[in-house]
Short mmCIF file of C-alpha atoms and ligand atoms in Angstrom, two decimals:
data_model
loop_
_atom_site.label_atom_id
_atom_site.label_comp_id
_atom_site.label_asym_id
_atom_site.label_seq_id
_atom_site.Cartn_x
_atom_site.Cartn_y
_atom_site.Cartn_z
CA MET J 1 221.97 91.23 131.33
CA LYS J 2 222.64 87.66 130.13
CA GLU J 3 226.16 88.01 128.78
CA ILE J 4 229.76 87.34 129.68
CA LEU J 5 231.97 90.41 129.63
CA VAL J 6 235.74 90.23 129.75
CA ASN J 7 237.46 93.57 130.36
CA ASP J 8 241.24 93.98 130.05
CA LEU J 9 241.81 90.51 131.44
CA VAL J 10 245.37 89.86 132.56
CA PHE J 11 246.24 86.54 134.16
CA GLU J 12 249.51 85.24 135.50
CA TYR J 13 250.02 81.80 137.08
CA PRO J 14 252.05 82.58 140.20
CA GLY J 15 255.47 81.00 140.63
CA ASP J 16 256.32 78.95 143.72
CA GLU J 17 258.99 78.77 146.42
CA GLU J 18 260.78 75.96 144.60
CA GLY J 19 261.79 78.39 141.89
CA THR J 20 259.04 77.82 139.29
CA PRO J 21 258.74 81.25 137.69
CA PRO J 22 255.35 82.96 137.20
CA VAL J 23 253.77 82.52 133.75
CA LEU J 24 251.97 85.49 132.23
CA VAL J 25 249.28 83.93 130.00
CA LEU J 26 246.52 86.46 129.29
CA LYS J 27 247.73 89.94 128.45
CA GLY J 28 244.81 92.33 128.34
CA LEU J 29 241.99 90.44 126.68
CA ASN J 30 238.58 91.97 125.88
CA LEU J 31 235.53 89.98 124.86
CA GLN J 32 231.76 90.15 125.03
CA ILE J 33 229.70 86.96 124.65
CA PRO J 34 225.99 87.66 124.13
CA HIS J 35 223.27 85.22 125.07
CA GLY J 36 222.31 82.77 122.31
CA GLN J 37 225.62 82.80 120.46
CA PHE J 38 227.70 79.81 119.38
CA LEU J 39 231.23 81.07 119.85
CA ALA J 40 234.35 79.07 119.05
CA VAL J 41 237.62 80.05 120.73
CA LEU J 42 240.54 78.90 118.66
CA GLY J 43 244.28 78.94 119.34
CA HIS J 44 247.28 76.62 119.21
CA ASN J 45 248.29 74.56 122.24
CA GLY J 46 249.46 76.73 125.11
CA SER J 47 247.89 79.92 123.75
CA GLY J 48 245.74 80.35 126.88
CA LYS J 49 242.34 78.98 125.80
CA SER J 50 241.80 76.83 128.91
CA THR J 51 243.03 79.60 131.16
CA LEU J 52 240.45 81.93 129.62
CA ALA J 53 237.68 79.29 129.88
CA LYS J 54 238.41 78.84 133.58
CA HIS J 55 237.72 82.55 134.09
CA PHE J 56 234.17 82.18 132.77
CA ASN J 57 233.01 80.33 135.87
CA ALA J 58 235.50 81.67 138.38
CA ILE J 59 237.73 78.61 138.64
CA LEU J 60 240.37 81.29 138.07
CA THR J 61 240.01 85.00 138.79
CA PRO J 62 241.91 87.79 137.01
CA THR J 63 245.30 89.08 138.10
CA SER J 64 243.94 92.38 136.81
CA GLY J 65 240.88 93.37 134.82
CA ASP J 66 237.41 91.88 135.27
CA VAL J 67 235.18 89.06 134.12
CA ILE J 68 231.47 89.83 134.58
CA VAL J 69 228.97 86.97 134.23
CA CYS J 70 225.34 88.06 133.91
CA GLY J 71 226.17 91.23 135.86
CA ILE J 72 228.20 89.45 138.58
CA ASN J 73 231.92 90.10 138.94
CA THR J 74 233.75 86.75 139.27
CA ARG J 75 235.85 88.32 142.06
CA ASP J 76 232.74 88.42 144.24
CA GLU J 77 233.28 85.26 146.29
CA ASP J 78 229.81 85.47 147.83
CA ARG J 79 228.28 84.97 144.39
CA LEU J 80 230.39 81.98 143.32
CA PHE J 81 227.39 79.68 143.52
CA ASP J 82 225.30 81.94 141.26
CA ILE J 83 228.12 82.20 138.72
CA ARG J 84 228.57 78.41 138.60
CA GLN J 85 224.81 77.97 138.17
CA GLN J 86 224.92 80.24 135.15
CA VAL J 87 228.05 78.90 133.49
CA GLY J 88 228.40 75.13 133.16
CA MET J 89 231.74 73.64 132.14
CA VAL J 90 232.45 70.47 130.17
CA PHE J 91 236.04 69.26 130.06
CA GLN J 92 238.14 67.00 127.80
CA ASN J 93 237.92 63.71 129.59
CA PRO J 94 234.39 62.35 130.08
CA ASP J 95 235.68 59.70 132.49
CA ASN J 96 236.69 62.41 134.97
CA GLN J 97 233.23 63.96 134.83
CA ILE J 98 231.04 60.90 135.27
CA VAL J 99 230.51 59.92 138.91
CA ALA J 100 227.55 57.51 139.06
CA THR J 101 227.14 53.93 137.86
CA ILE J 102 223.88 54.53 135.96
CA VAL J 103 223.51 57.22 133.28
CA GLU J 104 220.38 58.87 134.68
CA GLU J 105 221.81 58.91 138.19
CA ASP J 106 224.86 60.65 136.87
CA VAL J 107 222.79 63.36 135.19
CA ALA J 108 220.78 63.77 138.42
CA PHE J 109 223.84 63.93 140.68
CA ALA J 110 224.37 67.69 140.89
CA LEU J 111 220.63 68.37 141.17
CA GLU J 112 220.37 66.00 144.12
CA ASN J 113 223.23 67.82 145.80
CA LEU J 114 221.37 71.08 145.28
CA GLY J 115 218.30 69.67 146.99
CA VAL J 116 216.02 69.96 143.94
CA GLU J 117 212.61 68.22 144.35
CA PRO J 118 212.62 64.58 143.11
CA LYS J 119 209.82 65.23 140.59
CA GLU J 120 211.65 68.21 139.15
CA ILE J 121 214.87 66.15 139.00
CA ARG J 122 213.07 63.45 137.00
CA ARG J 123 211.73 66.06 134.57
CA ARG J 124 215.07 67.80 134.07
CA VAL J 125 217.07 64.57 133.73
CA ASP J 126 214.70 63.21 131.07
CA GLU J 127 214.74 66.52 129.22
CA ALA J 128 218.54 66.83 129.32
CA LEU J 129 219.04 63.24 128.13
CA LYS J 130 216.63 63.83 125.25
CA GLU J 131 218.42 67.05 124.30
CA VAL J 132 221.71 65.16 123.86
CA GLY J 133 220.05 62.13 122.26
CA MET J 134 220.90 59.74 125.11
CA TYR J 135 217.46 59.13 126.60
CA GLN J 136 217.32 55.53 125.44
CA TYR J 137 220.56 54.85 127.33
CA ARG J 138 219.27 56.26 130.63
CA GLU J 139 219.51 52.93 132.46
CA HIS J 140 222.87 51.91 131.04
CA ALA J 141 226.14 51.89 132.91
CA PRO J 142 228.41 54.71 131.69
CA HIS J 143 231.36 52.35 131.23
CA GLN J 144 229.38 50.49 128.53
CA LEU J 145 229.17 53.66 126.45
CA SER J 146 231.52 54.97 123.76
CA GLY J 147 233.61 58.09 124.40
CA GLY J 148 231.22 60.28 122.41
CA GLN J 149 228.20 58.92 124.29
CA LYS J 150 229.91 59.48 127.63
CA GLN J 151 230.70 63.05 126.69
CA ARG J 152 227.04 63.58 125.75
CA VAL J 153 226.04 62.27 129.20
CA ALA J 154 228.49 64.73 130.77
CA ILE J 155 226.87 67.51 128.71
CA ALA J 156 223.41 66.37 129.88
CA GLY J 157 224.61 66.62 133.50
CA ILE J 158 225.46 70.27 132.87
CA LEU J 159 222.24 70.98 130.94
CA ALA J 160 220.14 69.59 133.79
CA MET J 161 221.40 72.52 135.89
CA ARG J 162 219.84 74.85 133.30
CA PRO J 163 222.85 77.14 132.90
CA ASP J 164 222.68 80.24 130.70
CA PHE J 165 226.09 79.40 129.23
CA ILE J 166 227.78 76.11 128.49
CA VAL J 167 231.55 76.27 128.07
CA LEU J 168 233.18 73.21 126.53
CA ASP J 169 236.96 73.00 126.83
CA GLU J 170 238.18 70.78 123.97
CA PRO J 171 235.33 68.30 124.54
CA THR J 172 236.26 66.18 121.53
CA ALA J 173 240.04 66.02 122.06
CA MET J 174 239.93 62.47 123.46
CA LEU J 175 237.30 61.11 121.06
CA ASP J 176 237.51 59.12 117.84
CA PRO J 177 236.18 60.76 114.62
CA ARG J 178 232.71 59.32 115.12
CA GLY J 179 232.55 60.49 118.74
CA ARG J 180 233.76 63.93 117.69
CA GLN J 181 231.03 64.17 115.10
CA GLU J 182 228.34 63.06 117.56
CA VAL J 183 229.38 65.60 120.16
CA LEU J 184 229.65 68.42 117.64
CA LYS J 185 226.21 67.64 116.27
CA THR J 186 224.83 67.68 119.81
CA ILE J 187 226.46 71.04 120.56
CA ARG J 188 225.07 72.56 117.36
CA ARG J 189 221.60 71.27 118.12
CA LEU J 190 221.66 72.64 121.66
CA ASN J 191 222.45 76.06 120.30
CA ARG J 192 220.14 76.02 117.30
CA ASP J 193 217.11 74.17 118.67
CA TYR J 194 217.29 74.93 122.40
CA GLY J 195 218.90 78.39 122.31
CA THR J 196 221.76 77.44 124.68
CA THR J 197 224.70 79.83 124.52
CA VAL J 198 227.76 77.77 123.64
CA VAL J 199 231.42 78.62 124.06
CA LEU J 200 233.49 75.92 122.38
CA ILE J 201 237.22 75.94 123.05
CA THR J 202 238.94 73.97 120.34
CA HIS J 203 241.98 73.66 118.15
CA TYR J 204 240.05 71.88 115.41
CA MET J 205 239.26 74.15 112.47
CA ASP J 206 236.42 71.97 111.21
CA GLU J 207 234.65 72.51 114.56
CA ALA J 208 235.22 76.26 114.65
CA VAL J 209 233.82 76.58 111.12
CA GLN J 210 230.41 75.56 112.45
CA ALA J 211 230.16 78.39 115.00
CA ASP J 212 228.44 81.79 114.57
CA ARG J 213 231.63 83.54 115.59
CA VAL J 214 235.29 82.62 115.89
CA VAL J 215 237.77 84.27 118.22
CA VAL J 216 241.45 83.45 117.65
CA ILE J 217 243.75 83.78 120.65
CA ASP J 218 247.47 84.14 120.27
CA GLY J 219 250.10 85.36 122.70
CA GLY J 220 247.50 86.09 125.37
CA VAL J 221 245.42 88.51 123.29
CA ILE J 222 242.68 88.25 120.70
CA LEU J 223 244.21 88.12 117.26
CA ARG J 224 240.99 87.89 115.23
CA ASP J 225 237.27 88.06 116.02
CA GLY J 226 234.66 87.54 113.33
CA THR J 227 232.45 85.12 111.44
CA PRO J 228 234.09 81.86 110.34
CA LYS J 229 234.23 83.25 106.79
CA GLU J 230 235.96 86.46 107.92
CA VAL J 231 238.47 84.60 110.09
CA PHE J 232 239.30 81.65 107.84
CA SER J 233 239.79 83.72 104.72
CA GLN J 234 243.01 84.94 106.39
CA VAL J 235 244.93 81.80 105.52
CA GLU J 236 248.46 83.23 105.86
CA LEU J 237 247.73 84.91 109.20
CA LEU J 238 246.30 81.72 110.71
CA LYS J 239 249.24 79.68 109.48
CA SER J 240 251.66 82.23 110.95
CA VAL J 241 250.24 81.52 114.43
CA GLY J 242 250.44 77.75 114.03
CA LEU J 243 246.83 77.08 113.04
CA ASP J 244 245.65 75.15 110.03
CA VAL J 245 242.77 76.27 107.90
CA PRO J 246 240.10 73.87 106.59
CA GLN J 247 241.62 71.78 103.76
CA VAL J 248 239.13 73.07 101.24
CA THR J 249 239.91 76.71 102.17
CA GLU J 250 243.61 75.99 101.70
CA LEU J 251 243.00 74.42 98.29
CA VAL J 252 240.97 77.45 97.17
CA HIS J 253 243.67 79.78 98.53
CA GLU J 254 246.28 78.02 96.37
CA LEU J 255 244.07 77.99 93.30
CA ARG J 256 243.45 81.74 93.75
CA ALA J 257 247.21 82.30 93.98
CA GLU J 258 247.45 80.61 90.55
CA GLY J 259 244.84 83.01 89.21
CA VAL J 260 241.75 80.79 89.37
CA PRO J 261 238.87 83.23 90.05
CA LEU J 262 237.26 81.59 93.09
CA PRO J 263 235.84 83.47 96.10
CA GLU J 264 238.29 83.48 99.05
CA ASP J 265 235.79 82.72 101.80
CA ILE J 266 234.98 79.11 100.92
CA LEU J 267 234.76 76.88 103.98
CA THR J 268 232.95 73.72 102.92
CA GLU J 269 233.24 71.13 100.20
CA GLU J 270 229.74 72.00 99.04
CA GLU J 271 230.63 75.69 98.64
CA CYS J 272 233.79 74.68 96.76
CA PHE J 273 231.81 72.39 94.48
CA GLN J 274 229.28 75.11 93.70
CA ALA J 275 231.99 77.73 93.04
CA ILE J 276 233.92 75.45 90.65
CA LYS J 277 230.71 74.45 88.88
CA ALA J 278 229.84 78.15 88.48
CA LEU J 279 233.19 78.68 86.69
CA PHE J 280 232.25 76.11 84.08
CA ASP J 281 228.68 77.38 83.76
CA LYS J 282 229.95 80.83 82.77
P1 ADP N 301 245.65 76.10 125.88
O1 ADP N 301 244.34 75.76 126.52
O2 ADP N 301 245.49 77.11 124.77
O3 ADP N 301 246.43 74.91 125.43
P2 ADP N 301 246.49 76.84 128.56
O4 ADP N 301 245.57 77.90 129.04
O5 ADP N 301 246.27 75.44 129.06
O6 ADP N 301 246.55 76.87 126.97
O7 ADP N 301 247.98 77.22 128.94
C1 ADP N 301 248.55 78.49 128.62
C2 ADP N 301 249.93 78.59 129.26
O8 ADP N 301 249.80 78.55 130.67
C3 ADP N 301 250.87 77.47 128.88
O9 ADP N 301 252.16 78.03 128.71
C4 ADP N 301 250.85 76.57 130.09
O10 ADP N 301 252.08 75.91 130.25
C5 ADP N 301 250.63 77.55 131.22
N1 ADP N 301 249.90 76.94 132.35
C6 ADP N 301 248.71 76.29 132.29
N2 ADP N 301 248.31 75.87 133.52
C7 ADP N 301 249.28 76.27 134.37
C8 ADP N 301 249.47 76.14 135.79
N3 ADP N 301 248.57 75.54 136.56
N4 ADP N 301 250.60 76.68 136.33
C9 ADP N 301 251.52 77.30 135.56
N5 ADP N 301 251.41 77.47 134.22
C10 ADP N 301 250.32 76.96 133.62
#
């Protein structure tokens, strides 16, 4: 079964001998991520998003409860390799993820370590670079690239491994607005055109809005789980846990409070434009 299952996940960072106390972060979290979905995990800083993400490919294992990846329990140390093959991780800082001096060599790096045939490596590297729109940069040096381009190369390196799931932990946090847009577009395309299952950890609302499903984490549990429209229509709730809502949703929320009859689940400027126009067309 190609899915990630999280059952009653509790996780505590242990304390140490120098007196650092243990930190209980995840407090009984349940989640099922089916194959093919674009899921955004949203929560304010320190809410436990990264800690959860690290459970998806067994960088961390539960204090209690289970995480099952494609039928394999992440506690099963003998299957660590299989789990990491199935769940690829992309982190915040592209500079920490790029190891080679030429783009295509970087994308090939993990495959070479796995002993994949050179012809197959060539095929997968070209394919992965095309999927992220970086094929024409294949012979460039990574340090010549922008942040967004580097992050797309890092994503290609993961794609070349052909994982079932790609988990991106705040992949745009260190990028400028243009880089953020590039990476988000790439992520959406991977999911829509190539069927890659995407788990995007983020604290940006405008990114979460683009997912199929949004899970909001707060205080170590799931506070809300639904479509972007279902989740973002709860403006007061999101604000109460330190999250913003998209600006346009906030504007509509305030207009509704003043009695303007607009639908409450507006997420985009285009939807807002159409709804306001409809008022005047009546
Ligand atoms: P988020 O990704 O939502 O910002 P994190 O999962 O990084 O949240 O962190 C959740 C909590 O766990 C925070 O209180 C953080 O200080 C704590 N934490 C994170 N990593 C460690 C660690 N290695 N040791 C102890 N506490 C940690």
